[in-house]
XYZ file of C-alpha atoms in Angstrom:
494
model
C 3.340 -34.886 -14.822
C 3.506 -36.227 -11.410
C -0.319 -35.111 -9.687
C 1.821 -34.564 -6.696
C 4.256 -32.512 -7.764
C 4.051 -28.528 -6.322
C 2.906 -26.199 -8.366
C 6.177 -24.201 -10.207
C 5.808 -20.298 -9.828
C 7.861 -17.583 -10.901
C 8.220 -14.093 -8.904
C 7.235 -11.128 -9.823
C 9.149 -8.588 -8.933
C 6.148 -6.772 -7.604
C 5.866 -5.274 -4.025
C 2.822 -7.330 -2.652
C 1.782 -9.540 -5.809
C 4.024 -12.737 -4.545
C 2.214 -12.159 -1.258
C -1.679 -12.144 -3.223
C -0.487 -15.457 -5.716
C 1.066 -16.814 -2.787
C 4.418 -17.333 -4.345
C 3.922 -15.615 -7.984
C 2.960 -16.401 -11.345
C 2.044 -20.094 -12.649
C 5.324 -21.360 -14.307
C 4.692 -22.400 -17.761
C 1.042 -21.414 -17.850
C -0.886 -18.515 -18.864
C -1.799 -15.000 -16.838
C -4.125 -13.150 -17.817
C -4.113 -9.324 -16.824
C -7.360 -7.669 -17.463
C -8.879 -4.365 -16.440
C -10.268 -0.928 -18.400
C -7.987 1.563 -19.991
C -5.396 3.082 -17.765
C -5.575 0.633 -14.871
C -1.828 -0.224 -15.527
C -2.255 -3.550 -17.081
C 0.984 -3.040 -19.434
C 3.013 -1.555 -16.954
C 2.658 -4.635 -14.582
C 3.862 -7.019 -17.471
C 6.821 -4.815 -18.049
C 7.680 -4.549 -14.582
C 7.326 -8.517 -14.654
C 9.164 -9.403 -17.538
C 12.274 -7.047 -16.439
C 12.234 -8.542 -13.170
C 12.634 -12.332 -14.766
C 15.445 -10.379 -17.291
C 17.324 -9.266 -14.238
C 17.607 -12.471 -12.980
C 18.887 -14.471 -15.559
C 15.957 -15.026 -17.562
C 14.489 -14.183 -21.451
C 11.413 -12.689 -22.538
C 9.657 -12.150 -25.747
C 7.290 -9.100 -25.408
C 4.575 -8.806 -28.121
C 3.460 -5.203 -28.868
C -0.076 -5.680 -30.442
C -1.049 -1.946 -29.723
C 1.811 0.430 -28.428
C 4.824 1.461 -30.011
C 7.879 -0.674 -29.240
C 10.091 2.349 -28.200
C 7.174 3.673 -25.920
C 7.391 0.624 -23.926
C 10.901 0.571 -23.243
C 10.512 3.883 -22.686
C 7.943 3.460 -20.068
C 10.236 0.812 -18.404
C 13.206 3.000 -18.454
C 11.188 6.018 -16.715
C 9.789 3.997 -14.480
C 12.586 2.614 -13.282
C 12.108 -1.193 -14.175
C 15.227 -1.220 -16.938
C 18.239 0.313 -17.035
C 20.286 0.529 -20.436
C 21.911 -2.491 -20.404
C 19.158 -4.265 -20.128
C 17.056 -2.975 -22.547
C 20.242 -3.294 -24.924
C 21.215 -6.566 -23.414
C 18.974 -8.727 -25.930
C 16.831 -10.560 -22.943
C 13.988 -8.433 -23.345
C 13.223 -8.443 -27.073
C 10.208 -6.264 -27.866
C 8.401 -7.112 -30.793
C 5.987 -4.696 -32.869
C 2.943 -6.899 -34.173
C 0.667 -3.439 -34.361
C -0.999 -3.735 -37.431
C -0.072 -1.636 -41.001
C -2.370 1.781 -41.163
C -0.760 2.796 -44.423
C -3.406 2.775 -47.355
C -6.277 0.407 -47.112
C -6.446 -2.718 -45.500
C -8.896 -5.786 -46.927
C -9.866 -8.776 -44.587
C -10.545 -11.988 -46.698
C -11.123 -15.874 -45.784
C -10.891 -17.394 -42.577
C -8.766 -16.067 -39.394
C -6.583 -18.747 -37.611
C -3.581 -18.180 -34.905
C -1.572 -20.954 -36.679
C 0.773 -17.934 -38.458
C 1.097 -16.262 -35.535
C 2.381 -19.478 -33.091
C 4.370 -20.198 -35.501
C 6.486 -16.938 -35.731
C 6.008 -16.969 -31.519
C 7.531 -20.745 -31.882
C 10.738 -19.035 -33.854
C 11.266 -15.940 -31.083
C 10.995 -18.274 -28.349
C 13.927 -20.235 -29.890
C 15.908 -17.895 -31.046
C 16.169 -15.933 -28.021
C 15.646 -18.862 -25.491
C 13.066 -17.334 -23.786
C 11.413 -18.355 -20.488
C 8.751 -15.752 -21.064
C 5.966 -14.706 -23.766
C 3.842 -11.498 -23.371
C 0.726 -10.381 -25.588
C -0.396 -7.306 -24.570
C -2.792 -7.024 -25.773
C -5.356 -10.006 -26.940
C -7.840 -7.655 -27.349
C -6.207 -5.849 -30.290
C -5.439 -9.369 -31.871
C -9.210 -10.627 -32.041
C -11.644 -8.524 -31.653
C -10.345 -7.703 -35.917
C -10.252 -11.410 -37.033
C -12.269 -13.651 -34.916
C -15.913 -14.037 -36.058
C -18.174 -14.593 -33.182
C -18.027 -16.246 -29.566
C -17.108 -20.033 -30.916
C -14.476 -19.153 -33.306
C -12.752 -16.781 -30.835
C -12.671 -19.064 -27.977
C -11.564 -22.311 -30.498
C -8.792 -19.601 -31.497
C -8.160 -18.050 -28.131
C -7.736 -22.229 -26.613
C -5.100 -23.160 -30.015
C -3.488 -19.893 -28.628
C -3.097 -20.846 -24.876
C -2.530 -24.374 -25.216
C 0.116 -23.877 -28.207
C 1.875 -21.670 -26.432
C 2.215 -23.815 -23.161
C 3.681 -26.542 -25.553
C 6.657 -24.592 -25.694
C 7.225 -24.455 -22.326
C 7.206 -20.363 -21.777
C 5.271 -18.672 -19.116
C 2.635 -16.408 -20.664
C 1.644 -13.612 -19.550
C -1.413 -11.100 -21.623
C -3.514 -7.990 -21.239
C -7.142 -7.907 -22.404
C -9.634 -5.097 -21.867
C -12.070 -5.637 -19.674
C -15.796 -4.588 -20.092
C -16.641 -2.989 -16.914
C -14.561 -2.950 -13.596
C -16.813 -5.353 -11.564
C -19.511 -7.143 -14.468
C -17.446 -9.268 -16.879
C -13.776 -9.691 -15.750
C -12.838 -9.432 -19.794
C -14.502 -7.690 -22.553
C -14.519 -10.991 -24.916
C -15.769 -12.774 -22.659
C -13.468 -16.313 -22.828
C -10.397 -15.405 -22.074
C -10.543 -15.699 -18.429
C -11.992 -19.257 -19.048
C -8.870 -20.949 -20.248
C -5.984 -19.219 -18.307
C -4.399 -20.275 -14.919
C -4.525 -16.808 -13.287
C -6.487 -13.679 -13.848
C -5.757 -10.939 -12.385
C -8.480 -8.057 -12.376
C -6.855 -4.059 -12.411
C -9.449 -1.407 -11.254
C -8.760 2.336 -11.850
C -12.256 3.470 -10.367
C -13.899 6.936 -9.242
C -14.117 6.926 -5.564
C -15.644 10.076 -3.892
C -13.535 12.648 -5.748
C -10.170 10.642 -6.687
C -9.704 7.978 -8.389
C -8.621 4.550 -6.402
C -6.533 1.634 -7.587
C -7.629 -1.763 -6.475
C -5.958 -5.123 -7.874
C -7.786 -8.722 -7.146
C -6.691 -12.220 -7.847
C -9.903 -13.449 -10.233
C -9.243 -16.777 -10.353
C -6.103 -19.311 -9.571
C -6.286 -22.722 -10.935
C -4.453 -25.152 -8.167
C -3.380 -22.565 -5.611
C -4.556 -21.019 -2.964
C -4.646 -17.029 -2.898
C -5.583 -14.143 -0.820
C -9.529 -13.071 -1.665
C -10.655 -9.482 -2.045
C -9.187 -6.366 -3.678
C -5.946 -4.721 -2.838
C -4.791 -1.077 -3.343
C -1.723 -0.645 -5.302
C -0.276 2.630 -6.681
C 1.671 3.231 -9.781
C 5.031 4.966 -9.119
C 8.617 5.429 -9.586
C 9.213 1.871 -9.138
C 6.355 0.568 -10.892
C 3.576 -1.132 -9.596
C 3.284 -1.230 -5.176
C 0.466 -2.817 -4.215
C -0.835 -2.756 -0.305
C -1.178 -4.137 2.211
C 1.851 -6.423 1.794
C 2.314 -9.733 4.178
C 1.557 -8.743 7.555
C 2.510 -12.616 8.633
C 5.999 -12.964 7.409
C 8.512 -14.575 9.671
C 10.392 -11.669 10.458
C 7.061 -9.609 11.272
C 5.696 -12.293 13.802
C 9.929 -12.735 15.634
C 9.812 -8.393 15.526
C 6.105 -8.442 17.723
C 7.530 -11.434 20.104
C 9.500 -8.753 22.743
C 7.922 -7.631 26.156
C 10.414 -4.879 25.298
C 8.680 -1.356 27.104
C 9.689 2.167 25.946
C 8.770 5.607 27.789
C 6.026 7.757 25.992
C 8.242 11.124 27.022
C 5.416 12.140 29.202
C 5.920 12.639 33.137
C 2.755 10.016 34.483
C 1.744 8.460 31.719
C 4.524 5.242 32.027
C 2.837 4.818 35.291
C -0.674 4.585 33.425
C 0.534 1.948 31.382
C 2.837 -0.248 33.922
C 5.502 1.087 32.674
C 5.692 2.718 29.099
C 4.289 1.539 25.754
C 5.138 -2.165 24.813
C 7.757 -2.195 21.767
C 5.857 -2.799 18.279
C 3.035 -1.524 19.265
C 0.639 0.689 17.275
C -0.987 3.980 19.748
C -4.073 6.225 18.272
C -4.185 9.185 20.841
C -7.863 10.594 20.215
C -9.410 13.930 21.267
C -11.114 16.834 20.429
C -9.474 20.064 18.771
C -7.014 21.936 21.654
C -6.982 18.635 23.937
C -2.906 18.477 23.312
C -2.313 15.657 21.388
C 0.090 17.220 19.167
C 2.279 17.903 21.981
C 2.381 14.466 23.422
C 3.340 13.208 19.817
C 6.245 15.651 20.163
C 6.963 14.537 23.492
C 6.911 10.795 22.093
C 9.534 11.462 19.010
C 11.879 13.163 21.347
C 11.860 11.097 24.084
C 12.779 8.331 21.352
C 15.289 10.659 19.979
C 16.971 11.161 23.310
C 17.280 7.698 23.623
C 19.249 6.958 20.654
C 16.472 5.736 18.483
C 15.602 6.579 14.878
C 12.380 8.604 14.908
C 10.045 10.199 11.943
C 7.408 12.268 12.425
C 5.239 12.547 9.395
C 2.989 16.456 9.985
C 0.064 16.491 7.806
C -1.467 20.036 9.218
C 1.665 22.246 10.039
C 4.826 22.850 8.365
C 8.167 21.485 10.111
C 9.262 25.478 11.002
C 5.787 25.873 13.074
C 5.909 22.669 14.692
C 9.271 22.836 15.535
C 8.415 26.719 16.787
C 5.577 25.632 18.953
C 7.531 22.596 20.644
C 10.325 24.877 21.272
C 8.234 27.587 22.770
C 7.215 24.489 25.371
C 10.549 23.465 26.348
C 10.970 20.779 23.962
C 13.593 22.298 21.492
C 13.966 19.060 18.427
C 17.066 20.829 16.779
C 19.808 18.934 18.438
C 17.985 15.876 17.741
C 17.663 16.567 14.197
C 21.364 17.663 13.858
C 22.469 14.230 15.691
C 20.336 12.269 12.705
C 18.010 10.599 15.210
C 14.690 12.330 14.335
C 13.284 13.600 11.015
C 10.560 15.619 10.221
C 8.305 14.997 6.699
C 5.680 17.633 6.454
C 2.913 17.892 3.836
C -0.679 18.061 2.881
C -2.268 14.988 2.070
C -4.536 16.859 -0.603
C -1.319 16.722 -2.564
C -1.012 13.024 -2.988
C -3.118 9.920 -2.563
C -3.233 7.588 0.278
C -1.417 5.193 -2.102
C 1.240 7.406 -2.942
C 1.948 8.492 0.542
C 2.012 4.823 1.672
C 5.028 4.491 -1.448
C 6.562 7.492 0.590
C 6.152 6.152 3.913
C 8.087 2.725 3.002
C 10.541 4.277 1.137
C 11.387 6.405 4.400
C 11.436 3.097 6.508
C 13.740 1.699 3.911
C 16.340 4.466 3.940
C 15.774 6.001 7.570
C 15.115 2.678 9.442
C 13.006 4.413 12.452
C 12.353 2.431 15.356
C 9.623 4.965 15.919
C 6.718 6.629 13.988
C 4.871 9.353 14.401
C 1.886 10.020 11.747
C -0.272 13.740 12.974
C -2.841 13.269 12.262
C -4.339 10.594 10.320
C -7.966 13.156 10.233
C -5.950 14.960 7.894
C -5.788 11.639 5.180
C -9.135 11.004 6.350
C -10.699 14.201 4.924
C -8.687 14.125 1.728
C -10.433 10.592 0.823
C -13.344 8.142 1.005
C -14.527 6.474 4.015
C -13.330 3.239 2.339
C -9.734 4.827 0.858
C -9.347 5.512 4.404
C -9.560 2.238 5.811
C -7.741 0.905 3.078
C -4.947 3.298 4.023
C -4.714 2.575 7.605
C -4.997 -1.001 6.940
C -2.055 -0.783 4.272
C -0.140 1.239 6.895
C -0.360 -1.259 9.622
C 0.858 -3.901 7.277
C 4.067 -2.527 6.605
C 4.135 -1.317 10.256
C 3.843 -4.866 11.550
C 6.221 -6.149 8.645
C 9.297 -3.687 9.720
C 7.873 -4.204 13.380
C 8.064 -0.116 13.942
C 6.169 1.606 16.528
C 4.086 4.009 15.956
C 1.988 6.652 16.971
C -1.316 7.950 15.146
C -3.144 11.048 16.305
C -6.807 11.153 15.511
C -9.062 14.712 15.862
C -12.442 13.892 17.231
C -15.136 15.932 16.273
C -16.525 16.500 19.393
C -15.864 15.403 23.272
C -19.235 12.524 22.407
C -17.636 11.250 19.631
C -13.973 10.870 21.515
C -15.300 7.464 22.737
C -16.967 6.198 19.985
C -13.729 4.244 17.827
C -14.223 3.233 14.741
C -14.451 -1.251 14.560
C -11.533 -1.049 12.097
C -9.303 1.653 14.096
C -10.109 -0.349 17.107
C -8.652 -3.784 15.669
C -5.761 -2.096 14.163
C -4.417 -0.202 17.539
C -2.734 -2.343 19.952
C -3.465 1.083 22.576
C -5.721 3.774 22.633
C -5.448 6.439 24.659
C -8.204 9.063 24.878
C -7.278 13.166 25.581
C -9.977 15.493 26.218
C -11.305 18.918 28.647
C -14.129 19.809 30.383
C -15.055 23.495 29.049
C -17.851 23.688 31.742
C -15.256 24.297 34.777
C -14.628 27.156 35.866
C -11.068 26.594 35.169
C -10.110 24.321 31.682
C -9.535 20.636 32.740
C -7.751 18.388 30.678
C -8.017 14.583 31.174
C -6.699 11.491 29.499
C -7.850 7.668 29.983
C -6.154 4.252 28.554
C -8.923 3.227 26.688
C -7.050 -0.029 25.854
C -4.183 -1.730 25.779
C -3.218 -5.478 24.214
C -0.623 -7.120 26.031
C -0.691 -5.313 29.371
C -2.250 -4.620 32.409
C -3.142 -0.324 32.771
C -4.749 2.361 34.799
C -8.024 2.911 33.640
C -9.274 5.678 35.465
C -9.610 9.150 34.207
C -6.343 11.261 34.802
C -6.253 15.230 34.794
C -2.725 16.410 32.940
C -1.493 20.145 32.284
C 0.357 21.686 30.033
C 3.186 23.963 30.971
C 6.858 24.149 30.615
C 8.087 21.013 29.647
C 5.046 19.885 27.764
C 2.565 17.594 29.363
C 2.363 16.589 32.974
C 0.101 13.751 34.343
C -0.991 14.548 38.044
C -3.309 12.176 39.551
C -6.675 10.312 38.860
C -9.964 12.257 38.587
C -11.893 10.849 41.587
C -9.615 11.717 44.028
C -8.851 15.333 42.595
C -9.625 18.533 44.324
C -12.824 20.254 42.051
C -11.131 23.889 42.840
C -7.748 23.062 42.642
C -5.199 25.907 41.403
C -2.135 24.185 41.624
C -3.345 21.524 39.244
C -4.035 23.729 36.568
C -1.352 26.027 36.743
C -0.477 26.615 32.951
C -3.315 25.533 31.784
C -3.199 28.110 29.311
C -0.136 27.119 27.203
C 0.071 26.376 23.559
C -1.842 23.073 22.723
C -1.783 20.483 20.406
């Protein structure tokens, strides 16, 4: 082999693996998928394997420990097979589970030479491309007999079945999710790639997490991942943020209105296109209302526009914007703006980033609204939630939406005190809050930040009254008893 030859891969099929690998699985070498029970180690070789069938290709699928029919099963639910293709011949599952009918007597020496040889005939017979064990756990942890006789078998194994030119791909269990990558202990030695599965307890839920162990020749991405099992298979976040079409979708000096009567003039004219807004403040401080103000003004414009509500249902938000003046009906009929509502206690953050792409796949908005994003935050771990808004901005930045986050502070200290990782992620942050001491409520808002452009940043005092919000002037050169600037202060608020 020529040393400077590229290294041959093979995709996956898998939303976000090619992206980890940097171009997929080693071709013609071994994988190795290893994590405790339940952390989706078979379904990912399934979802594999009918991904290389779809595209022309043939794999031999070894069944050491589940049934045969549950697999295809499993790949039928899920989504990764249709009929034909589990009918087709291309993906030939094979049942090597051992007998459990009457009793079963183990006598001389174990060696893999039986089993590479009946591999050897499959692989020819069905010209496969592909070989999968799942699992190698099952096969020695009966037959081999103690650390140097299962590695010597294990490396016969690998290396015989590289000889034949197949790509390999097997599950082993592993031991404990962050102490020994494989509960054998050698298996991760002699393959090309391992990749680790976690299924661990986090706070109160449990949290998926995938990492690339180890990849001989090749650069990959370091650290663990969230990924989700769902109709689909296996999604894992966040997905390539720095793919061509993400970094030509961020390139415009494109400017859009916010919908709000002052605040374009805060910003130099509107919020720059691709760009990702947290609007911060206290309970009451009407952020809700400016998010409303945002979707419709995109609406009105023509543009696609979802507005994910995580606190109220769709019939009391669309209520409360209507009782404002902002009536979202005709914008809904037109097909321009769509409202998902639900609790986040319902789901995980994994699953509801699955929902969120699947939205931007079949609604292709040009703008998003998420309120709020406190709601996910209470409904996980500190960590799930950066995870979350880290997976969100990926796919954010790979469409190259816009968006809009709303973010309850717990009180008016707090409202200036962002989070590192919220800061980094927002290209603008703009602060809401009130002064209860007044004699009269005073609202305010402030461009904390903006990337890209030049903005006001003195405090502003805004109202809310018919027509939703209403940005008068800055703070310092306000009036302290000043009627007319608070008429209506006491409308609904966000």
């Amino acid at each position: 082999m020529d040393h400077r030859s590229p290294l041959k891969r093979i995709a996956t099929g898998v939303p976000g693996l090619d992206a980890l690998t940097k171009g997929g699985l080693p071709a013609g070498r071994t994988t190795l998928v290893t994590g405790k029970s339940g952390a989706g180690k078979s379904t990912l070789c399934l979802q594999v394997a009918c991904h290389l069938v779809k595209n022309g290709g043939s794999c031999v699928y070894l069944a050491l420990e589940e049934r045969p029919e549950d697999l295809r099963q499993t790949a039928f639910l899920l989504g990764l097979a249709d009929d034909q293709t589990l009918t087709a011949g291309q993906l030939q599952v094979i049942d090597l589970r051992p007998s459990v009918e009457g009793t079963v007597q183990i006598t001389g020496t174990f060696d893999v030479h039986g089993l590479i040889s009946r591999i050897a005939q499959l692989v020819k017979s069905h010209a496969a491309s592909m070989v999968v064990l799942d699992s190698v756990s099952a096969l020695f942890t009966r037959h081999a007999r103690g650390d140097l006789d299962l590695r010597r078998q294990f490396s016969h194994l690998v290396h015989a079945l590289e000889q034949l030119g197949v790509t390999v791909m097997m599950t082993t269990e592993a031991a404990d999710d962050y102490v020994r990558p494989t509960m054998l202990g050698v298996e991760d030695y002699l393959c090309d790639l391992v990749l680790v599965l976690r299924n661990v307890i986090d706070g109160k839920r449990r949290r998926r997490t995938i990492e690339v162990h180890k990849y001989r020749r090749s650069g990959h991405k370091k650290g663990e991942y969230p990924y989700t099992i769902a109709q689909g298979g296996i999604f894992i976040f966040p997905v390539d943020a720095n793919a061509p079409a993400s970094r030509a979708a961020v390139a415009t000096p494109q400017r859009f209105s916010s919908g709000v009567p002052g605040l374009d003039g805060m910003t130099e004219g509107g919020w720059l296109r691709d760009s990702i807004v947290i609007v911060r403040g206290p309970s009451g401080s009407g952020k809700t209302i400016l998010a409303g103000m945002y979707a419709r003004a995109g609406a009105s414009r023509g543009e696609k526009v979802v507005y994910y509500g995580f606190e109220e249902t769709e019939a009391m938000l669309l209520r409360n914007f209507a009782a404002l003046g902002l009536p979202m009906e005709e914008a809904e009929g037109h097909g321009n703006l769509r409202f998902i509502c639900s609790y986040p206690e319902a789901t995980s953050p994994e699953d509801l980033l699955i929902e969120i792409r699947r939205s931007f796949e079949s609604f292709k908005p040009a703008l998003v609204v998420l309120d709020s994003i406190s709601s996910i935050e209470h409904s996980t771990s500190a960590e799930g939630f950066r995870i979350f808004l880290v997976g969100l901005a990926s796919l954010l930045r790979e469409s190259g939406h816009s968006a809009l986050l709303v973010q309850t502070t717990a009180s008016h200290a707090e409202n200036n005190q962002v989070p590192p990782f919220l800061s980094t992620l927002a290209d603008a942050i703009l602060m809401l809050d009130y002064s209860a001491g007044e004699p009269e409520l005073q609202r305010t808002m402030r461009v904390l930040k903006m990337r890209g452009s030049a903005h006001d940043t003195d405090q502003h005092v805004f109202d809310i009254r018919a027509g939703g919000l209403w940005v008068d002037r800055a703070l310092a050169v306000l009036p302290s008893a000043s009627t007319d600037a608070h008429e209506g202060s006491g409308g609904l608020v966000g």
